[in-house]
Every structure is written in structure tokens, then in C-alpha cells.
Amino acid sequence: NETQAMEIIRDQDIGLILIAMDMEKRENFNLLSLIKMSPLAQKIPVIVVSPANLPGTKKKVYDIGAELFMEKITASPKKVVEAVQKLFEEACS
């Protein structure tokens, strides 16, 4: 749940957050919002993987502050790894 996730983020040295979105639960947007509003967590890159690109979902995810949105159907492990590498390269430059 959101509270547990935020406790882990607060207590651990987290370099990246991957949210596997469940379109039936709106709490994913709440968690993303909490992360991006938190002074401790807002700089942590977030990748959101969604089972589908429902109308408005991608825009909302980016509006909240996610660094990357991927559809599950096209998010192969290789593409996720490449996206993570790119985010870390950008963060280090």
C-alpha cells in the first residue's frame, strides 16, 4: 500500500522506482503523487508500466511527474533495462 511504499522509500537508499500500474486501482496515481510531492523522494526517477494506454493515462502520469511511461505490451525486459540505463546516464551527466 501507499504508506508501506513511502516508508520503504524513506528508510532505504532508492535509486529508481518502478510502478506496475493496475488500471482498476487509482492508488497508483496517489502513490506517484506522494512520491513526487515528497522532498525526500521527488528526485527519484519513476517509471510507470501500465497494462494499457487508456485515454489520458499517459498524460496524467507525465503531468504528475513520472520520468517514463511504458505500456506493458511493449515493455520487454530489454526495453525496461535500456530505459533504466538512460535515466541513470541522464542523472549522472
mmCIF file with all atom_site columns, C-alpha atoms in Angstrom:
data_model
loop_
_atom_site.group_PDB
_atom_site.id
_atom_site.type_symbol
_atom_site.label_atom_id
_atom_site.label_alt_id
_atom_site.label_comp_id
_atom_site.label_asym_id
_atom_site.label_entity_id
_atom_site.label_seq_id
_atom_site.pdbx_PDB_ins_code
_atom_site.Cartn_x
_atom_site.Cartn_y
_atom_site.Cartn_z
_atom_site.occupancy
_atom_site.B_iso_or_equiv
_atom_site.pdbx_formal_charge
_atom_site.auth_seq_id
_atom_site.auth_comp_id
_atom_site.auth_asym_id
_atom_site.auth_atom_id
_atom_site.pdbx_PDB_model_num
ATOM 1  C CA . ASN A 1 1  ? 0.000  0.000  0.000   1.00 0.00 ? 1  ASN A CA 1
ATOM 2  C CA . GLU A 1 2  ? 0.976  3.652  -0.271  1.00 0.00 ? 2  GLU A CA 1
ATOM 3  C CA . THR A 1 3  ? 2.020  4.003  3.373   1.00 0.00 ? 3  THR A CA 1
ATOM 4  C CA . GLN A 1 4  ? 4.332  0.986  3.232   1.00 0.00 ? 4  GLN A CA 1
ATOM 5  C CA . ALA A 1 5  ? 5.820  2.154  -0.060  1.00 0.00 ? 5  ALA A CA 1
ATOM 6  C CA . MET A 1 6  ? 6.568  5.606  1.342   1.00 0.00 ? 6  MET A CA 1
ATOM 7  C CA . GLU A 1 7  ? 8.136  4.064  4.479   1.00 0.00 ? 7  GLU A CA 1
ATOM 8  C CA . ILE A 1 8  ? 10.436 1.940  2.313   1.00 0.00 ? 8  ILE A CA 1
ATOM 9  C CA . ILE A 1 9  ? 11.344 4.957  0.191   1.00 0.00 ? 9  ILE A CA 1
ATOM 10 C CA . ARG A 1 10 ? 12.078 6.970  3.351   1.00 0.00 ? 10 ARG A CA 1
ATOM 11 C CA . ASP A 1 11 ? 14.120 4.219  5.041   1.00 0.00 ? 11 ASP A CA 1
ATOM 12 C CA . GLN A 1 12 ? 16.090 2.809  2.082   1.00 0.00 ? 12 GLN A CA 1
ATOM 13 C CA . ASP A 1 13 ? 18.567 4.215  -0.399  1.00 0.00 ? 13 ASP A CA 1
ATOM 14 C CA . ILE A 1 14 ? 16.368 4.005  -3.503  1.00 0.00 ? 14 ILE A CA 1
ATOM 15 C CA . GLY A 1 15 ? 17.786 4.863  -6.926  1.00 0.00 ? 15 GLY A CA 1
ATOM 16 C CA . LEU A 1 16 ? 14.736 4.138  -9.081  1.00 0.00 ? 16 LEU A CA 1
ATOM 17 C CA . ILE A 1 17 ? 11.052 3.402  -8.585  1.00 0.00 ? 17 ILE A CA 1
ATOM 18 C CA . LEU A 1 18 ? 9.128  1.143  -10.958 1.00 0.00 ? 18 LEU A CA 1
ATOM 19 C CA . ILE A 1 19 ? 5.350  1.273  -10.557 1.00 0.00 ? 19 ILE A CA 1
ATOM 20 C CA . ALA A 1 20 ? 3.418  -1.569 -12.175 1.00 0.00 ? 20 ALA A CA 1
ATOM 21 C CA . MET A 1 21 ? 0.085  0.138  -12.627 1.00 0.00 ? 21 MET A CA 1
ATOM 22 C CA . ASP A 1 22 ? -3.197 -1.670 -12.058 1.00 0.00 ? 22 ASP A CA 1
ATOM 23 C CA . MET A 1 23 ? -5.781 0.259  -14.040 1.00 0.00 ? 23 MET A CA 1
ATOM 24 C CA . GLU A 1 24 ? -8.573 -0.873 -11.733 1.00 0.00 ? 24 GLU A CA 1
ATOM 25 C CA . LYS A 1 25 ? -6.904 0.792  -8.761  1.00 0.00 ? 25 LYS A CA 1
ATOM 26 C CA . ARG A 1 26 ? -6.445 4.542  -8.666  1.00 0.00 ? 26 ARG A CA 1
ATOM 27 C CA . GLU A 1 27 ? -3.932 4.236  -5.819  1.00 0.00 ? 27 GLU A CA 1
ATOM 28 C CA . ASN A 1 28 ? -1.103 4.083  -8.365  1.00 0.00 ? 28 ASN A CA 1
ATOM 29 C CA . PHE A 1 29 ? -1.720 7.728  -9.220  1.00 0.00 ? 29 PHE A CA 1
ATOM 30 C CA . ASN A 1 30 ? -1.867 8.525  -5.498  1.00 0.00 ? 30 ASN A CA 1
ATOM 31 C CA . LEU A 1 31 ? 1.472  6.802  -4.887  1.00 0.00 ? 31 LEU A CA 1
ATOM 32 C CA . LEU A 1 32 ? 3.085  8.608  -7.806  1.00 0.00 ? 32 LEU A CA 1
ATOM 33 C CA . SER A 1 33 ? 1.726  11.918 -6.471  1.00 0.00 ? 33 SER A CA 1
ATOM 34 C CA . LEU A 1 34 ? 3.024  11.184 -2.955  1.00 0.00 ? 34 LEU A CA 1
ATOM 35 C CA . ILE A 1 35 ? 6.464  10.354 -4.333  1.00 0.00 ? 35 ILE A CA 1
ATOM 36 C CA . LYS A 1 36 ? 6.670  13.497 -6.439  1.00 0.00 ? 36 LYS A CA 1
ATOM 37 C CA . MET A 1 37 ? 5.419  15.720 -3.576  1.00 0.00 ? 37 MET A CA 1
ATOM 38 C CA . SER A 1 38 ? 7.841  14.254 -1.032  1.00 0.00 ? 38 SER A CA 1
ATOM 39 C CA . PRO A 1 39 ? 11.018 16.294 -0.507  1.00 0.00 ? 39 PRO A CA 1
ATOM 40 C CA . LEU A 1 40 ? 12.872 13.030 0.217   1.00 0.00 ? 40 LEU A CA 1
ATOM 41 C CA . ALA A 1 41 ? 11.606 11.153 -2.834  1.00 0.00 ? 41 ALA A CA 1
ATOM 42 C CA . GLN A 1 42 ? 10.749 13.661 -5.545  1.00 0.00 ? 42 GLN A CA 1
ATOM 43 C CA . LYS A 1 43 ? 14.159 13.405 -7.208  1.00 0.00 ? 43 LYS A CA 1
ATOM 44 C CA . ILE A 1 44 ? 13.997 9.604  -7.516  1.00 0.00 ? 44 ILE A CA 1
ATOM 45 C CA . PRO A 1 45 ? 13.242 8.672  -11.133 1.00 0.00 ? 45 PRO A CA 1
ATOM 46 C CA . VAL A 1 46 ? 9.935  6.853  -11.596 1.00 0.00 ? 46 VAL A CA 1
ATOM 47 C CA . ILE A 1 47 ? 8.998  4.521  -14.436 1.00 0.00 ? 47 ILE A CA 1
ATOM 48 C CA . VAL A 1 48 ? 5.327  3.599  -14.725 1.00 0.00 ? 48 VAL A CA 1
ATOM 49 C CA . VAL A 1 49 ? 4.391  0.399  -16.548 1.00 0.00 ? 49 VAL A CA 1
ATOM 50 C CA . SER A 1 50 ? 0.715  0.175  -17.459 1.00 0.00 ? 50 SER A CA 1
ATOM 51 C CA . PRO A 1 51 ? -1.225 -2.749 -18.946 1.00 0.00 ? 51 PRO A CA 1
ATOM 52 C CA . ALA A 1 52 ? -2.786 -0.355 -21.450 1.00 0.00 ? 52 ALA A CA 1
ATOM 53 C CA . ASN A 1 53 ? -2.578 3.240  -22.568 1.00 0.00 ? 53 ASN A CA 1
ATOM 54 C CA . LEU A 1 54 ? -6.106 4.242  -21.696 1.00 0.00 ? 54 LEU A CA 1
ATOM 55 C CA . PRO A 1 55 ? -7.135 7.731  -22.804 1.00 0.00 ? 55 PRO A CA 1
ATOM 56 C CA . GLY A 1 56 ? -5.469 10.295 -20.585 1.00 0.00 ? 56 GLY A CA 1
ATOM 57 C CA . THR A 1 57 ? -3.370 7.818  -18.586 1.00 0.00 ? 57 THR A CA 1
ATOM 58 C CA . LYS A 1 58 ? -0.026 8.617  -20.185 1.00 0.00 ? 58 LYS A CA 1
ATOM 59 C CA . LYS A 1 59 ? -0.637 12.370 -19.951 1.00 0.00 ? 59 LYS A CA 1
ATOM 60 C CA . LYS A 1 60 ? -1.681 12.111 -16.299 1.00 0.00 ? 60 LYS A CA 1
ATOM 61 C CA . VAL A 1 61 ? 1.394  10.035 -15.427 1.00 0.00 ? 61 VAL A CA 1
ATOM 62 C CA . TYR A 1 62 ? 3.701  12.610 -17.042 1.00 0.00 ? 62 TYR A CA 1
ATOM 63 C CA . ASP A 1 63 ? 1.749  15.535 -15.541 1.00 0.00 ? 63 ASP A CA 1
ATOM 64 C CA . ILE A 1 64 ? 2.264  14.073 -12.061 1.00 0.00 ? 64 ILE A CA 1
ATOM 65 C CA . GLY A 1 65 ? 5.982  13.820 -12.733 1.00 0.00 ? 65 GLY A CA 1
ATOM 66 C CA . ALA A 1 66 ? 6.983  10.324 -13.852 1.00 0.00 ? 66 ALA A CA 1
ATOM 67 C CA . GLU A 1 67 ? 10.134 10.210 -15.926 1.00 0.00 ? 67 GLU A CA 1
ATOM 68 C CA . LEU A 1 68 ? 8.853  7.452  -18.205 1.00 0.00 ? 68 LEU A CA 1
ATOM 69 C CA . PHE A 1 69 ? 5.584  5.726  -19.124 1.00 0.00 ? 69 PHE A CA 1
ATOM 70 C CA . MET A 1 70 ? 5.650  2.314  -20.787 1.00 0.00 ? 70 MET A CA 1
ATOM 71 C CA . GLU A 1 71 ? 2.849  0.061  -21.962 1.00 0.00 ? 71 GLU A CA 1
ATOM 72 C CA . LYS A 1 72 ? 3.239  -3.459 -20.625 1.00 0.00 ? 72 LYS A CA 1
ATOM 73 C CA . ILE A 1 73 ? 2.724  -4.978 -24.068 1.00 0.00 ? 73 ILE A CA 1
ATOM 74 C CA . THR A 1 74 ? 5.779  -3.137 -25.431 1.00 0.00 ? 74 THR A CA 1
ATOM 75 C CA . ALA A 1 75 ? 7.819  -3.066 -22.202 1.00 0.00 ? 75 ALA A CA 1
ATOM 76 C CA . SER A 1 76 ? 10.092 -6.033 -22.815 1.00 0.00 ? 76 SER A CA 1
ATOM 77 C CA . PRO A 1 77 ? 12.756 -6.648 -20.171 1.00 0.00 ? 77 PRO A CA 1
ATOM 78 C CA . LYS A 1 78 ? 15.358 -5.346 -22.634 1.00 0.00 ? 78 LYS A CA 1
ATOM 79 C CA . LYS A 1 79 ? 13.442 -2.083 -23.171 1.00 0.00 ? 79 LYS A CA 1
ATOM 80 C CA . VAL A 1 80 ? 12.999 -1.593 -19.425 1.00 0.00 ? 80 VAL A CA 1
ATOM 81 C CA . VAL A 1 81 ? 16.735 -2.134 -18.843 1.00 0.00 ? 81 VAL A CA 1
ATOM 82 C CA . GLU A 1 82 ? 17.568 0.314  -21.653 1.00 0.00 ? 82 GLU A CA 1
ATOM 83 C CA . ALA A 1 83 ? 15.194 2.889  -20.146 1.00 0.00 ? 83 ALA A CA 1
ATOM 84 C CA . VAL A 1 84 ? 16.756 2.474  -16.701 1.00 0.00 ? 84 VAL A CA 1
ATOM 85 C CA . GLN A 1 85 ? 20.264 2.852  -18.146 1.00 0.00 ? 85 GLN A CA 1
ATOM 86 C CA . LYS A 1 86 ? 19.218 6.010  -19.982 1.00 0.00 ? 86 LYS A CA 1
ATOM 87 C CA . LEU A 1 87 ? 17.687 7.520  -16.833 1.00 0.00 ? 87 LEU A CA 1
ATOM 88 C CA . PHE A 1 88 ? 20.851 6.818  -14.838 1.00 0.00 ? 88 PHE A CA 1
ATOM 89 C CA . GLU A 1 89 ? 23.054 8.234  -17.605 1.00 0.00 ? 89 GLU A CA 1
ATOM 90 C CA . GLU A 1 90 ? 20.957 11.412 -17.651 1.00 0.00 ? 90 GLU A CA 1
ATOM 91 C CA . ALA A 1 91 ? 21.115 11.656 -13.860 1.00 0.00 ? 91 ALA A CA 1
ATOM 92 C CA . CYS A 1 92 ? 24.900 11.309 -13.876 1.00 0.00 ? 92 CYS A CA 1
ATOM 93 C CA . SER A 1 93 ? 25.546 13.859 -16.609 1.00 0.00 ? 93 SER A CA 1
#
